[in-house]
Coordinates of C-alpha atoms and ligand atoms in Angstrom, one line a residue:
M1 CA 0.0 0.0 0.0
T2 CA 1.3 3.4 -0.9
L3 CA 2.2 5.6 2.1
Y4 CA 1.2 9.3 1.8
D5 CA 1.9 12.1 4.3
V6 CA -1.8 13.2 4.0
A7 CA -4.9 11.5 2.7
I8 CA -7.7 13.9 2.1
V9 CA -11.2 12.4 1.8
G10 CA -13.4 14.5 -0.5
A11 CA -12.6 16.9 -3.3
G12 CA -15.1 19.6 -2.4
P13 CA -14.0 23.1 -1.6
A14 CA -12.8 22.0 1.9
G15 CA -10.7 19.1 0.7
L16 CA -9.3 20.9 -2.3
T17 CA -8.2 23.9 -0.1
A18 CA -6.7 21.5 2.4
G19 CA -4.8 20.0 -0.5
I20 CA -3.5 23.4 -1.7
Y21 CA -2.1 24.0 1.8
T22 CA -0.6 20.5 2.4
G23 CA 0.7 20.5 -1.2
R24 CA 2.4 23.9 -0.7
S25 CA 4.0 22.5 2.5
L26 CA 5.5 19.8 0.3
L27 CA 3.6 17.0 2.0
K28 CA 2.9 14.0 -0.3
T29 CA -0.9 14.4 -0.6
V30 CA -3.7 12.3 -2.1
I31 CA -7.2 13.5 -2.4
I32 CA -9.8 10.7 -2.6
E33 CA -13.1 11.4 -4.3
K34 CA -15.9 9.2 -5.6
G35 CA -17.8 11.8 -7.7
P36 CA -16.9 14.9 -9.7
A37 CA -14.3 17.2 -8.1
G38 CA -16.0 20.2 -6.4
G39 CA -18.7 18.1 -4.6
L40 CA -21.9 20.0 -4.1
M41 CA -20.2 23.2 -5.2
A42 CA -19.8 21.7 -8.7
L43 CA -23.6 21.2 -8.9
T44 CA -24.3 24.8 -8.0
D45 CA -25.3 27.2 -10.7
K46 CA -23.9 30.5 -9.5
L47 CA -22.3 31.5 -6.2
D48 CA -23.5 35.0 -5.2
N49 CA -21.7 35.0 -1.9
W50 CA -18.2 33.8 -2.9
P51 CA -16.1 36.9 -2.1
G52 CA -14.4 38.6 -5.0
L53 CA -16.1 36.7 -7.8
P54 CA -19.8 37.3 -7.5
G55 CA -21.8 35.0 -9.7
V56 CA -19.0 32.6 -10.4
E57 CA -20.3 29.2 -11.6
G58 CA -19.8 26.3 -9.2
G59 CA -18.4 24.0 -11.9
E60 CA -15.9 26.6 -13.0
L61 CA -14.7 27.3 -9.5
S62 CA -14.4 23.6 -8.9
E63 CA -12.1 23.1 -11.9
I64 CA -9.9 26.0 -10.9
M65 CA -9.5 24.7 -7.3
L66 CA -8.7 21.2 -8.6
K67 CA -6.1 22.5 -11.0
Q68 CA -4.6 24.7 -8.2
A69 CA -4.4 21.6 -5.8
E70 CA -2.8 19.5 -8.6
S71 CA -0.3 22.3 -9.4
F72 CA 1.0 21.9 -5.8
G73 CA 1.5 18.2 -6.3
C74 CA -1.8 16.7 -5.0
E75 CA -2.7 13.4 -6.5
L76 CA -6.5 12.9 -7.2
K77 CA -7.6 9.3 -6.7
I78 CA -11.1 8.2 -7.7
G79 CA -12.5 5.9 -5.1
D80 CA -15.1 5.2 -2.5
V81 CA -13.7 5.2 1.0
A82 CA -15.2 2.3 3.0
E83 CA -13.4 2.6 6.3
I84 CA -10.6 4.5 8.0
N85 CA -8.6 3.1 10.9
K86 CA -5.6 4.2 13.0
D87 CA -3.0 1.4 13.1
A88 CA -0.6 0.4 15.9
D89 CA 2.2 2.5 14.4
G90 CA 0.1 5.7 14.6
F91 CA -0.5 5.9 10.8
F92 CA -3.9 5.5 9.1
T93 CA -5.2 2.9 6.7
V94 CA -7.9 4.3 4.3
A95 CA -9.7 1.3 2.9
L96 CA -11.5 1.7 -0.4
S97 CA -14.5 -0.3 -1.7
H98 CA -12.8 -1.5 -4.9
D99 CA -9.1 -1.0 -4.2
E100 CA -6.6 -2.1 -1.6
G101 CA -6.6 1.5 -0.3
I102 CA -3.7 3.6 1.0
R103 CA -1.8 4.5 4.2
A104 CA -1.2 8.0 5.4
K105 CA 0.4 9.7 8.4
A106 CA -2.6 12.0 8.8
V107 CA -6.1 12.2 7.4
I108 CA -8.3 15.2 6.6
Y109 CA -11.9 14.1 6.4
A110 CA -13.9 16.4 4.2
S111 CA -16.4 14.1 2.6
G112 CA -19.4 16.5 2.8
S113 CA -23.0 15.3 2.8
T114 CA -25.6 13.7 0.6
P115 CA -29.2 14.9 -0.1
R116 CA -31.7 13.9 2.5
K117 CA -34.8 12.0 1.3
I118 CA -38.3 12.9 2.4
G119 CA -39.1 9.2 2.7
V120 CA -42.6 9.1 1.0
K121 CA -44.1 6.6 -1.3
G122 CA -42.9 7.0 -4.9
E123 CA -39.7 9.0 -4.0
M124 CA -37.2 6.2 -4.6
E125 CA -39.2 4.7 -7.4
F126 CA -39.2 7.9 -9.5
I127 CA -35.6 9.0 -9.0
G128 CA -34.4 10.0 -12.4
R129 CA -38.0 9.9 -13.7
G130 CA -39.3 13.1 -12.2
V131 CA -37.7 13.0 -8.7
S132 CA -34.4 14.9 -8.5
Y133 CA -32.0 16.3 -5.9
C134 CA -30.1 18.6 -8.3
A135 CA -31.6 21.4 -10.4
V136 CA -28.4 22.3 -12.1
C137 CA -28.1 18.7 -13.3
D138 CA -31.8 18.1 -14.3
A139 CA -33.6 21.4 -14.8
A140 CA -33.2 21.4 -18.6
F141 CA -35.4 18.3 -18.8
Y142 CA -38.3 20.3 -17.4
R143 CA -38.6 23.0 -20.1
N144 CA -42.1 24.5 -20.1
L145 CA -43.2 22.0 -17.5
R146 CA -44.7 22.4 -14.0
V147 CA -42.4 21.3 -11.1
A148 CA -42.5 21.2 -7.3
V149 CA -39.6 22.1 -5.1
V150 CA -39.8 20.7 -1.6
G151 CA -38.0 22.6 1.3
G152 CA -37.6 26.0 2.8
G153 CA -33.9 26.5 3.1
D154 CA -31.3 28.2 0.9
S155 CA -30.9 25.2 -1.3
A156 CA -34.7 24.9 -2.0
I157 CA -35.2 28.6 -2.9
K158 CA -32.0 28.9 -4.9
E159 CA -32.7 25.8 -6.9
A160 CA -36.3 27.0 -7.4
L161 CA -35.0 30.2 -8.9
Y162 CA -32.6 28.3 -11.1
L163 CA -35.5 26.0 -12.3
T164 CA -37.5 29.1 -13.5
K165 CA -35.0 29.4 -16.3
F166 CA -36.6 26.3 -17.8
A167 CA -39.9 25.3 -16.1
K168 CA -43.1 27.2 -16.8
E169 CA -44.2 27.0 -13.2
V170 CA -42.3 26.3 -10.0
V171 CA -44.3 25.6 -6.8
I172 CA -42.3 25.7 -3.5
I173 CA -43.9 23.3 -1.0
H174 CA -42.8 24.0 2.6
R175 CA -43.9 22.4 5.8
R176 CA -44.4 25.6 7.7
Q177 CA -44.9 29.4 7.2
G178 CA -41.4 30.6 8.1
F179 CA -38.4 30.0 5.7
R180 CA -34.8 29.4 6.7
A181 CA -33.5 30.8 3.4
E182 CA -31.7 34.2 3.4
K183 CA -34.0 37.2 3.1
I184 CA -32.4 38.4 -0.1
T185 CA -33.1 35.0 -1.7
M186 CA -36.7 35.0 -0.5
E187 CA -37.3 38.4 -1.9
E188 CA -36.0 37.3 -5.3
A189 CA -38.3 34.3 -5.2
H190 CA -41.3 36.4 -4.2
K191 CA -40.6 38.7 -7.2
N192 CA -40.4 35.9 -9.7
E193 CA -43.6 35.4 -11.5
K194 CA -43.0 31.7 -12.2
I195 CA -42.7 30.9 -8.5
S196 CA -45.7 30.3 -6.1
F197 CA -45.7 28.9 -2.6
M198 CA -47.7 26.2 -0.8
T199 CA -46.9 26.5 2.9
D200 CA -47.9 24.4 5.9
A201 CA -47.8 21.6 3.3
I202 CA -46.0 18.3 3.1
V203 CA -45.8 15.8 0.3
E204 CA -47.4 12.5 1.2
E205 CA -46.9 10.6 -2.0
I206 CA -45.3 11.0 -5.4
A207 CA -47.2 9.1 -8.2
G208 CA -47.2 8.6 -11.9
T209 CA -46.8 5.8 -14.5
Q210 CA -43.5 6.1 -16.5
F211 CA -42.7 9.6 -15.0
V212 CA -44.0 11.7 -12.1
E213 CA -47.5 12.9 -12.8
K214 CA -48.9 14.1 -9.5
L215 CA -48.2 14.7 -5.8
Q216 CA -50.5 14.1 -2.8
I217 CA -50.1 17.0 -0.6
K218 CA -51.3 17.3 3.0
N219 CA -52.0 20.6 4.7
V220 CA -50.6 20.1 8.2
K221 CA -52.9 22.6 9.7
T222 CA -56.2 21.2 8.4
N223 CA -55.0 17.6 7.6
E224 CA -56.7 17.9 4.3
V225 CA -55.0 15.8 1.6
T226 CA -55.2 17.0 -2.0
E227 CA -53.8 15.8 -5.3
H228 CA -51.9 18.2 -7.6
P229 CA -50.5 17.6 -11.1
F230 CA -46.7 18.0 -11.4
D231 CA -44.1 16.9 -13.9
G232 CA -41.3 16.7 -11.4
A233 CA -40.4 17.0 -7.8
F234 CA -37.1 18.6 -6.8
I235 CA -36.3 17.7 -3.1
F236 CA -34.0 20.0 -1.0
V237 CA -34.7 19.2 2.6
G238 CA -31.1 19.3 3.9
Y239 CA -28.1 17.0 3.7
D240 CA -26.9 14.1 5.8
P241 CA -23.2 14.0 6.6
Q242 CA -21.3 11.0 5.2
V243 CA -19.7 9.5 8.3
E244 CA -19.9 5.7 7.7
P245 CA -16.1 5.3 7.3
I246 CA -15.2 7.0 10.5
K247 CA -18.2 6.7 12.8
H248 CA -16.7 3.8 14.8
F249 CA -14.1 6.0 16.4
V250 CA -14.7 9.7 15.7
T251 CA -16.9 11.7 18.1
L252 CA -20.1 12.9 16.4
T253 CA -23.0 15.1 17.4
E254 CA -26.6 13.6 17.6
Q255 CA -27.1 14.7 14.0
N256 CA -23.9 12.9 12.9
F257 CA -21.7 15.9 12.3
I258 CA -18.1 15.6 13.4
V259 CA -17.1 17.4 16.5
A260 CA -13.9 19.4 15.7
D261 CA -12.0 22.1 17.6
S262 CA -10.9 25.4 16.2
H263 CA -7.9 23.7 14.6
M264 CA -10.2 21.2 12.9
K265 CA -8.8 18.4 15.2
T266 CA -11.2 15.5 16.0
N267 CA -10.9 13.3 19.0
I268 CA -8.5 11.1 17.1
E269 CA -4.9 12.5 16.9
G270 CA -3.9 13.0 13.3
L271 CA -7.5 12.9 12.0
F272 CA -8.8 16.3 11.0
A273 CA -12.2 17.3 9.7
A274 CA -13.3 20.1 7.3
G275 CA -16.3 21.5 5.5
D276 CA -20.0 20.5 5.6
I277 CA -19.2 17.4 7.7
V278 CA -18.2 19.5 10.7
D279 CA -20.6 20.6 13.4
K280 CA -20.9 24.4 12.8
L281 CA -23.2 27.4 12.2
I282 CA -23.2 27.7 8.4
R283 CA -22.3 25.4 5.6
Q284 CA -21.1 27.4 2.6
V285 CA -18.2 27.4 0.2
A286 CA -16.6 30.3 2.1
T287 CA -16.6 28.4 5.4
A288 CA -15.5 25.1 3.8
V289 CA -12.5 26.9 2.3
G290 CA -11.6 28.4 5.7
D291 CA -11.9 24.9 7.4
G292 CA -9.7 23.4 4.6
A293 CA -7.0 26.0 5.1
T294 CA -7.0 25.5 8.9
A295 CA -7.0 21.7 8.6
G296 CA -4.2 21.7 6.0
T297 CA -2.0 23.9 8.3
A298 CA -2.9 21.9 11.5
T299 CA -1.9 18.7 9.6
E300 CA 1.4 20.2 8.6
H301 CA 2.1 21.0 12.2
Y302 CA 1.0 17.5 13.3
I303 CA 3.3 15.8 10.7
A304 CA 6.2 18.1 11.6
A305 CA 5.8 17.1 15.3
L306 CA 5.8 13.4 14.3
G307 CA 9.2 13.8 12.7
Q308 CA 10.6 15.2 15.9
S309 CA 9.2 12.4 18.2
Ligands
NAP401 P1 -31.5 23.5 5.5 O1 -31.1 24.9 5.7 O2 -31.4 22.5 6.6 O3 -33.1 23.5 5.1 C1 -33.8 22.3 4.9 C2 -35.2 22.7 4.7 O4 -36.0 21.5 4.4 C3 -35.9 23.4 5.9 O5 -36.7 24.4 5.5 C4 -36.7 22.3 6.5 O6 -37.9 22.7 7.1 C5 -37.1 21.4 5.4 N1 -37.2 20.0 5.7 C6 -36.3 19.2 6.4 N2 -36.8 18.0 6.5 C7 -38.0 17.9 5.9 C8 -38.9 16.9 5.6 N3 -38.7 15.7 6.0 N4 -40.0 17.2 4.9 C9 -40.2 18.5 4.4 N5 -39.4 19.5 4.7 C10 -38.2 19.2 5.4 O7 -30.8 22.8 4.2 P2 -30.3 23.5 2.9 O8 -31.3 24.4 2.3 O9 -29.9 22.3 2.0 O10 -29.0 24.3 3.4 C11 -28.0 23.6 4.0 C12 -26.9 24.6 4.4 O11 -26.2 25.1 3.2 C13 -27.4 25.8 5.1 O12 -26.5 26.2 6.0 C14 -27.6 26.8 4.0 O13 -27.5 28.2 4.4 C15 -26.4 26.5 3.1 N6 -26.6 26.9 1.7 C16 -26.3 28.1 1.4 C17 -26.6 28.6 0.1 C18 -26.2 30.0 -0.3 O14 -26.2 30.3 -1.4 N7 -25.9 30.8 0.7 C19 -27.1 27.7 -0.8 C20 -27.5 26.5 -0.5 C21 -27.2 26.0 0.8 P3 -37.8 23.6 8.5 O15 -37.3 24.9 8.1 O16 -39.2 23.5 9.0 O17 -36.9 22.8 9.4

């Protein structure tokens, strides 16, 4: 098994930034990623709150960050991390699903999160046939169609706005009256003529034949269930952290986010965490990048101390 100084799990903004820092410190770094580089950032249309480059496309920023990490010597390895363990010699083994894996002196875990499901009848059955978790990926299939967006956070409202470029009507279905999304985004949505809102409402069932045709929607105040025609349902009800490979030894919150200190250290010496996976106030590209820079620098210090012991 190849021994690296640092194994970074996840090539989102946190992992790529960590790689830029460890690469610049001349540490032999591998970044392991199972999907496209950039993570959720790569699936984001435009970033309005990325300082210095307002409106930059998520895919473009991902490519630039990847090239920058590679230019400092980071190796990108495609693979699905199955389990991470700390061995008797103090180094880590990162086991992959379809590969013998690698060893590393330190690990930066920045694997991000996956879209949460609403868990209703029809949701799994119609994935790719009307049910989607990514507007940037699938919106173009809904040209001149009527779609539902489920959720009331920044993701739901931003993705609903993106969908209006294609769909003829976008209905945001949210389980209460108040929205978590930023005020400025809500204002934009309220001004958009293609967007309407159904509040105090939850989806009870997604139905159709080949593709999604209708949703059963329950008003949570009256308990009345009604049927509404829709060509698609885009679901944005939050993201679950991907902690399977480390949950046997890393301290997590009740919601499965990693507990890390201000240096991005976890309870395991030599294992650092960065990005959306960490328990923190906001999960944005700007904060992921900050975590990555801190984790990269803390890792450099950790490895330097190993050399002196
Ligand atoms: P979120 O902020 O956790 O919002 C999830 C939304 O889904 C909430 O409105 C929640 O309702 C609703 N929800 C949760 N479970 C549900 C269920 N089972 N059925 C129906 N509705 C359900 O998640 P997010 O919007 O994905 O955002 C995640 C993080 O990324 C946040 O920190 C957000 O600010 C950030 N983000 C930022 C931007 C940006 O451009 N600034 C863009 C995207 C995401 P309740 O409100 O009732 O709990």
